[in-house]
């Protein structure tokens, strides 16, 4: 029997250097696809076959070092980001550990709410998935980024923000072909294709933002979110949004005694790698 004490989740660039543990994490290392398909025919006839496996995984973390975040960004639109090797599962157990080869981050989502710390969720796809005997990397001891060290401005103004979520997404797709395959990996993808780059922001505010977003030209706002970590010296997370398009602002009518909140949804210009930047200094 094993418990979470025996499991690890760690990454390296290209799989050639030392592995780095994900920040405080839980996760999922279950591939997509690979199911049996079937076709039914007259007389009760049936045929079955297997479809392509899509090695994929995800992790939910508390921001500490944050060194993995930058690997969501490609050098330019139309290119893949740096390939990673990601190991997950039981340390020291060949049957309980797996390795994703040529793995690419497809989404990074950062979030913060009152009385919490900055959370970061990761999603990835890979070209290979194999069993691995994992040697555990040393977990991060960096301090988290708490809510009470935060500042938030939209269009240079403060709106008593209660929570925010920032999502970076690269729609990478996996593909196969009908060419000759290697035994043991015939159903794995052959290559990864870069896709569109999108960014979005959702924030809960307690100060009305008006109806400018319903005007003929809509509303475009800059955004700066910062949070300072515990520890000495403290580090600062800075998320900068430039020319974000306001998609909607909710206006719920609530019962007496319930706090009035407005949910703001925005997005960055598609395929603009500079629409939202993330830095830790």
CSV table of C-alpha atoms in Angstrom, one decimal:
chain,number,residue,atom,x,y,z
A,1,UNK,CA,0.0,0.0,0.0
A,2,UNK,CA,1.1,3.6,-0.7
A,3,UNK,CA,0.0,7.1,0.1
A,4,UNK,CA,0.6,10.6,-1.3
A,5,UNK,CA,3.8,10.6,0.8
A,6,UNK,CA,5.2,8.2,-1.7
A,7,UNK,CA,4.2,10.1,-4.9
A,8,UNK,CA,6.0,12.8,-6.8
A,9,UNK,CA,5.4,15.1,-9.8
A,10,UNK,CA,8.5,16.7,-11.3
A,11,UNK,CA,9.8,18.2,-14.6
A,12,UNK,CA,12.9,19.0,-16.6
A,13,UNK,CA,13.5,20.8,-19.9
A,14,UNK,CA,14.0,18.2,-22.5
A,15,UNK,CA,14.8,15.5,-19.9
A,16,UNK,CA,18.5,16.2,-20.0
A,17,UNK,CA,19.0,18.1,-16.8
A,18,UNK,CA,18.1,17.7,-13.2
A,19,UNK,CA,14.4,17.3,-12.4
A,20,UNK,CA,12.6,20.0,-10.5
A,21,UNK,CA,9.6,19.2,-8.2
A,22,UNK,CA,6.3,20.9,-9.0
A,23,UNK,CA,5.4,23.5,-6.3
A,24,UNK,CA,3.1,22.1,-3.6
A,25,UNK,CA,0.8,19.9,-5.7
A,26,UNK,CA,-1.8,17.3,-6.5
A,27,UNK,CA,-2.4,16.2,-10.0
A,28,UNK,CA,-3.7,13.8,-12.6
A,29,UNK,CA,-1.5,11.5,-14.8
A,30,UNK,CA,-4.2,9.8,-16.8
A,31,UNK,CA,-4.0,9.9,-20.7
A,32,UNK,CA,-6.9,10.9,-22.9
A,33,UNK,CA,-8.1,8.7,-25.7
A,34,UNK,CA,-7.1,5.2,-26.4
A,35,UNK,CA,-10.6,3.8,-26.2
A,36,UNK,CA,-12.1,0.9,-28.2
A,37,UNK,CA,-14.3,2.0,-31.1
A,38,UNK,CA,-16.8,-0.3,-32.7
A,39,UNK,CA,-19.1,-0.6,-35.7
A,40,UNK,CA,-22.3,-2.7,-35.8
A,41,UNK,CA,-23.6,-4.5,-38.9
A,42,UNK,CA,-26.5,-6.6,-40.1
A,43,UNK,CA,-26.8,-10.1,-38.6
A,44,UNK,CA,-25.2,-9.0,-35.4
A,45,UNK,CA,-21.7,-8.5,-36.9
A,46,UNK,CA,-19.3,-6.2,-35.2
A,47,UNK,CA,-15.8,-5.0,-35.5
A,48,UNK,CA,-13.7,-3.2,-32.9
A,49,UNK,CA,-10.5,-1.2,-33.0
A,50,UNK,CA,-8.4,1.1,-30.8
A,51,UNK,CA,-8.0,4.9,-31.3
A,52,UNK,CA,-5.0,7.1,-30.7
A,53,UNK,CA,-3.7,7.6,-27.2
A,54,UNK,CA,-3.2,11.3,-26.2
A,55,UNK,CA,-0.7,11.4,-23.3
A,56,UNK,CA,-2.0,14.2,-21.1
A,57,UNK,CA,-1.9,15.3,-17.5
A,58,UNK,CA,-2.6,18.2,-15.1
A,59,UNK,CA,-1.4,19.6,-11.7
A,60,UNK,CA,-2.9,21.9,-9.2
A,61,UNK,CA,-0.2,23.8,-7.2
A,62,UNK,CA,0.3,26.6,-4.7
A,63,UNK,CA,2.7,29.1,-6.2
A,64,UNK,CA,6.2,28.9,-4.6
A,65,UNK,CA,9.1,29.0,-7.0
A,66,UNK,CA,7.0,29.3,-10.1
A,67,UNK,CA,9.8,28.4,-12.4
A,68,UNK,CA,7.6,26.3,-14.7
A,69,UNK,CA,5.2,29.1,-15.7
A,70,UNK,CA,7.4,30.5,-18.4
A,71,UNK,CA,7.4,27.3,-20.4
A,72,UNK,CA,3.8,27.9,-21.6
A,73,UNK,CA,5.1,30.7,-23.8
A,74,UNK,CA,6.5,29.8,-27.3
A,75,UNK,CA,9.2,32.0,-28.7
A,76,UNK,CA,6.7,33.2,-31.3
A,77,UNK,CA,3.2,32.4,-32.6
A,78,UNK,CA,3.2,29.3,-34.8
A,79,UNK,CA,6.0,27.6,-32.8
A,80,UNK,CA,5.9,25.0,-30.0
A,81,UNK,CA,7.3,26.0,-26.6
A,82,UNK,CA,10.2,24.1,-25.1
A,83,UNK,CA,9.6,20.4,-24.8
A,84,UNK,CA,9.6,19.0,-21.2
A,85,UNK,CA,9.9,15.6,-19.6
A,86,UNK,CA,7.4,15.2,-16.8
A,87,UNK,CA,7.5,12.4,-14.3
A,88,UNK,CA,4.6,11.4,-12.1
A,89,UNK,CA,3.6,8.7,-9.7
A,90,UNK,CA,5.3,6.5,-7.1
A,91,UNK,CA,9.0,7.2,-6.5
A,92,UNK,CA,11.3,4.2,-6.9
A,93,UNK,CA,8.6,1.9,-8.3
A,94,UNK,CA,8.8,0.9,-12.0
A,95,UNK,CA,5.2,-0.1,-12.1
A,96,UNK,CA,3.9,3.0,-10.2
A,97,UNK,CA,5.8,5.8,-12.1
A,98,UNK,CA,5.4,7.2,-15.5
A,99,UNK,CA,7.3,9.6,-17.7
A,100,UNK,CA,5.9,12.0,-20.3
A,101,UNK,CA,8.4,12.6,-23.1
A,102,UNK,CA,8.2,15.7,-25.4
A,103,UNK,CA,5.6,17.2,-23.2
A,104,UNK,CA,4.2,20.7,-23.9
A,105,UNK,CA,2.3,22.9,-21.5
A,106,UNK,CA,-1.1,23.7,-23.0
A,107,UNK,CA,-2.6,25.8,-20.2
A,108,UNK,CA,-1.5,27.7,-17.1
A,109,UNK,CA,-4.1,29.2,-14.8
A,110,UNK,CA,-3.2,31.5,-11.9
A,111,UNK,CA,-5.7,32.5,-9.3
A,112,UNK,CA,-6.1,34.3,-6.0
A,113,UNK,CA,-9.0,34.8,-3.6
A,114,UNK,CA,-9.4,36.4,-0.2
A,115,UNK,CA,-7.8,34.4,2.7
A,116,UNK,CA,-5.9,32.2,0.2
A,117,UNK,CA,-2.5,32.0,-1.6
A,118,UNK,CA,-1.8,32.2,-5.3
A,119,UNK,CA,-2.7,28.9,-6.9
A,120,UNK,CA,-1.4,27.8,-10.3
A,121,UNK,CA,-2.9,25.0,-12.4
A,122,UNK,CA,-1.0,23.3,-15.3
A,123,UNK,CA,-2.2,21.2,-18.2
A,124,UNK,CA,0.0,19.4,-20.7
A,125,UNK,CA,0.1,17.0,-23.7
A,126,UNK,CA,3.0,14.8,-24.7
A,127,UNK,CA,4.1,12.6,-27.5
A,128,UNK,CA,5.1,9.6,-25.3
A,129,UNK,CA,4.2,8.0,-22.1
A,130,UNK,CA,6.3,5.2,-20.6
A,131,UNK,CA,6.9,3.5,-17.3
A,132,UNK,CA,9.6,5.1,-15.2
A,133,UNK,CA,11.6,4.4,-12.0
A,134,UNK,CA,11.6,7.9,-10.5
A,135,UNK,CA,14.2,9.4,-8.2
A,136,UNK,CA,12.4,12.1,-6.3
A,137,UNK,CA,13.6,15.7,-6.6
A,138,UNK,CA,13.8,17.9,-3.5
A,139,UNK,CA,10.5,19.7,-2.9
A,140,UNK,CA,10.5,23.5,-3.0
A,141,UNK,CA,10.9,25.3,0.3
A,142,UNK,CA,10.0,28.7,-1.2
A,143,UNK,CA,7.3,30.7,0.6
A,144,UNK,CA,3.8,31.1,-0.9
A,145,UNK,CA,2.2,34.4,-2.1
A,146,UNK,CA,-0.6,35.3,0.3
A,147,UNK,CA,-3.8,37.3,-0.4
A,148,UNK,CA,-2.9,40.1,2.0
A,149,UNK,CA,0.2,41.0,0.0
A,150,UNK,CA,-1.8,41.8,-3.1
A,151,UNK,CA,-2.6,44.9,-5.2
A,152,UNK,CA,-5.0,45.0,-8.1
A,153,UNK,CA,-5.8,47.7,-10.7
A,154,UNK,CA,-7.8,47.8,-13.8
A,155,UNK,CA,-7.4,50.8,-16.0
A,156,UNK,CA,-5.3,52.3,-13.3
A,157,UNK,CA,-8.1,52.2,-10.7
A,158,UNK,CA,-8.9,50.0,-7.7
A,159,UNK,CA,-12.3,48.1,-7.5
A,160,UNK,CA,-12.1,46.2,-4.2
A,161,UNK,CA,-11.2,43.0,-6.0
A,162,UNK,CA,-12.3,39.8,-4.2
A,163,UNK,CA,-10.8,37.3,-6.5
A,164,UNK,CA,-9.1,36.9,-9.9
A,165,UNK,CA,-8.2,34.2,-12.3
A,166,UNK,CA,-5.8,34.6,-15.2
A,167,UNK,CA,-5.6,31.9,-17.9
A,168,UNK,CA,-2.9,31.4,-20.6
A,169,UNK,CA,-3.8,28.8,-23.2
A,170,UNK,CA,-1.9,27.4,-26.2
A,171,UNK,CA,-4.1,25.1,-28.2
A,172,UNK,CA,-1.5,22.5,-29.1
A,173,UNK,CA,-2.9,19.4,-30.9
A,174,UNK,CA,-1.5,15.9,-31.2
A,175,UNK,CA,-1.5,13.9,-34.5
A,176,UNK,CA,-0.7,10.5,-36.0
A,177,UNK,CA,-0.5,9.1,-39.5
A,178,UNK,CA,-0.6,5.8,-41.5
A,179,UNK,CA,3.1,5.5,-41.8
A,180,UNK,CA,5.1,2.6,-40.3
A,181,UNK,CA,5.0,2.5,-36.5
A,182,UNK,CA,7.3,1.2,-33.8
A,183,UNK,CA,6.0,-1.8,-31.9
A,184,UNK,CA,4.8,-0.9,-28.4
A,185,UNK,CA,4.1,2.7,-29.3
A,186,UNK,CA,2.0,2.4,-32.5
A,187,UNK,CA,-1.0,4.2,-30.9
A,188,UNK,CA,0.9,7.2,-29.6
A,189,UNK,CA,0.9,10.5,-31.5
A,190,UNK,CA,3.7,11.2,-34.0
A,191,UNK,CA,3.9,15.0,-33.8
A,192,UNK,CA,2.5,18.0,-32.0
A,193,UNK,CA,1.1,21.0,-33.9
A,194,UNK,CA,1.1,24.6,-32.4
A,195,UNK,CA,-2.3,26.3,-32.3
A,196,UNK,CA,-3.8,29.6,-31.4
A,197,UNK,CA,-2.7,31.5,-28.3
A,198,UNK,CA,-5.4,32.9,-26.0
A,199,UNK,CA,-5.6,34.7,-22.7
A,200,UNK,CA,-8.4,35.5,-20.4
A,201,UNK,CA,-9.1,37.2,-17.0
A,202,UNK,CA,-12.1,36.8,-14.7
A,203,UNK,CA,-12.3,39.0,-11.6
A,204,UNK,CA,-14.8,39.6,-8.9
A,205,UNK,CA,-15.1,43.3,-7.9
A,206,UNK,CA,-17.2,45.2,-5.4
A,207,UNK,CA,-17.2,48.7,-7.0
A,208,UNK,CA,-19.4,49.3,-10.1
A,209,UNK,CA,-17.5,49.6,-13.4
A,210,UNK,CA,-20.3,51.2,-15.4
A,211,UNK,CA,-21.5,50.4,-18.9
A,212,UNK,CA,-18.6,51.6,-21.0
A,213,UNK,CA,-18.1,48.0,-22.2
A,214,UNK,CA,-21.5,48.3,-24.0
A,215,UNK,CA,-20.5,51.3,-26.0
A,216,UNK,CA,-20.0,51.3,-29.7
A,217,UNK,CA,-16.3,50.7,-29.4
A,218,UNK,CA,-16.5,48.5,-26.3
A,219,UNK,CA,-14.0,48.9,-23.4
A,220,UNK,CA,-10.3,48.2,-23.3
A,221,UNK,CA,-8.4,48.1,-20.1
A,222,UNK,CA,-4.9,47.6,-18.8
A,223,UNK,CA,-4.4,45.5,-15.7
A,224,UNK,CA,-1.7,45.1,-13.1
A,225,UNK,CA,-2.0,42.3,-10.4
A,226,UNK,CA,0.8,42.0,-7.9
A,227,UNK,CA,1.3,39.8,-4.8
A,228,UNK,CA,4.3,39.6,-2.4
A,229,UNK,CA,5.5,36.4,-0.9
A,230,UNK,CA,6.4,35.6,2.6
A,231,UNK,CA,10.1,35.3,3.4
A,232,UNK,CA,13.2,37.5,3.4
A,233,UNK,CA,13.8,38.7,0.9
A,234,UNK,CA,10.3,38.7,-0.3
A,235,UNK,CA,9.5,38.1,-4.0
A,236,UNK,CA,6.9,39.8,-6.1
A,237,UNK,CA,4.5,38.2,-8.6
A,238,UNK,CA,3.5,40.7,-11.3
A,239,UNK,CA,0.8,39.9,-13.9
A,240,UNK,CA,0.4,42.6,-16.5
A,241,UNK,CA,-2.4,42.8,-19.0
A,242,UNK,CA,-2.3,45.2,-21.9
A,243,UNK,CA,-5.3,46.4,-23.9
A,244,UNK,CA,-7.6,43.7,-22.5
A,245,UNK,CA,-11.0,43.6,-24.1
A,246,UNK,CA,-13.9,43.6,-21.6
A,247,UNK,CA,-16.4,40.9,-22.6
A,248,UNK,CA,-19.0,41.2,-19.9
A,249,UNK,CA,-19.7,42.6,-16.4
A,250,UNK,CA,-22.4,40.8,-14.4
A,251,UNK,CA,-24.9,42.8,-12.4
A,252,UNK,CA,-26.8,40.4,-10.1
A,253,UNK,CA,-29.5,41.7,-7.7
A,254,UNK,CA,-29.0,40.1,-4.3
A,255,UNK,CA,-31.0,39.8,-1.1
A,256,UNK,CA,-30.5,42.3,1.8
A,257,UNK,CA,-27.3,41.7,3.7
A,258,UNK,CA,-25.6,39.9,0.8
A,259,UNK,CA,-22.5,41.6,-0.6
A,260,UNK,CA,-23.0,43.1,-4.1
A,261,UNK,CA,-20.3,41.8,-6.4
A,262,UNK,CA,-19.7,42.2,-10.1
A,263,UNK,CA,-17.9,39.5,-12.2
A,264,UNK,CA,-15.8,41.0,-14.9
A,265,UNK,CA,-14.6,38.9,-17.9
A,266,UNK,CA,-11.9,40.1,-20.2
A,267,UNK,CA,-9.6,38.6,-22.9
A,268,UNK,CA,-6.3,39.6,-24.5
A,269,UNK,CA,-6.0,40.0,-28.2
A,270,UNK,CA,-5.7,36.5,-29.7
A,271,UNK,CA,-2.2,35.4,-30.7
A,272,UNK,CA,-0.6,38.3,-28.8
A,273,UNK,CA,2.1,36.8,-26.6
A,274,UNK,CA,2.4,40.2,-24.8
A,275,UNK,CA,-1.2,40.6,-23.9
A,276,UNK,CA,-0.6,39.1,-20.5
A,277,UNK,CA,2.8,38.6,-19.0
A,278,UNK,CA,3.8,36.9,-15.8
A,279,UNK,CA,7.0,37.7,-13.8
A,280,UNK,CA,8.4,36.8,-10.5
A,281,UNK,CA,11.2,39.0,-9.2
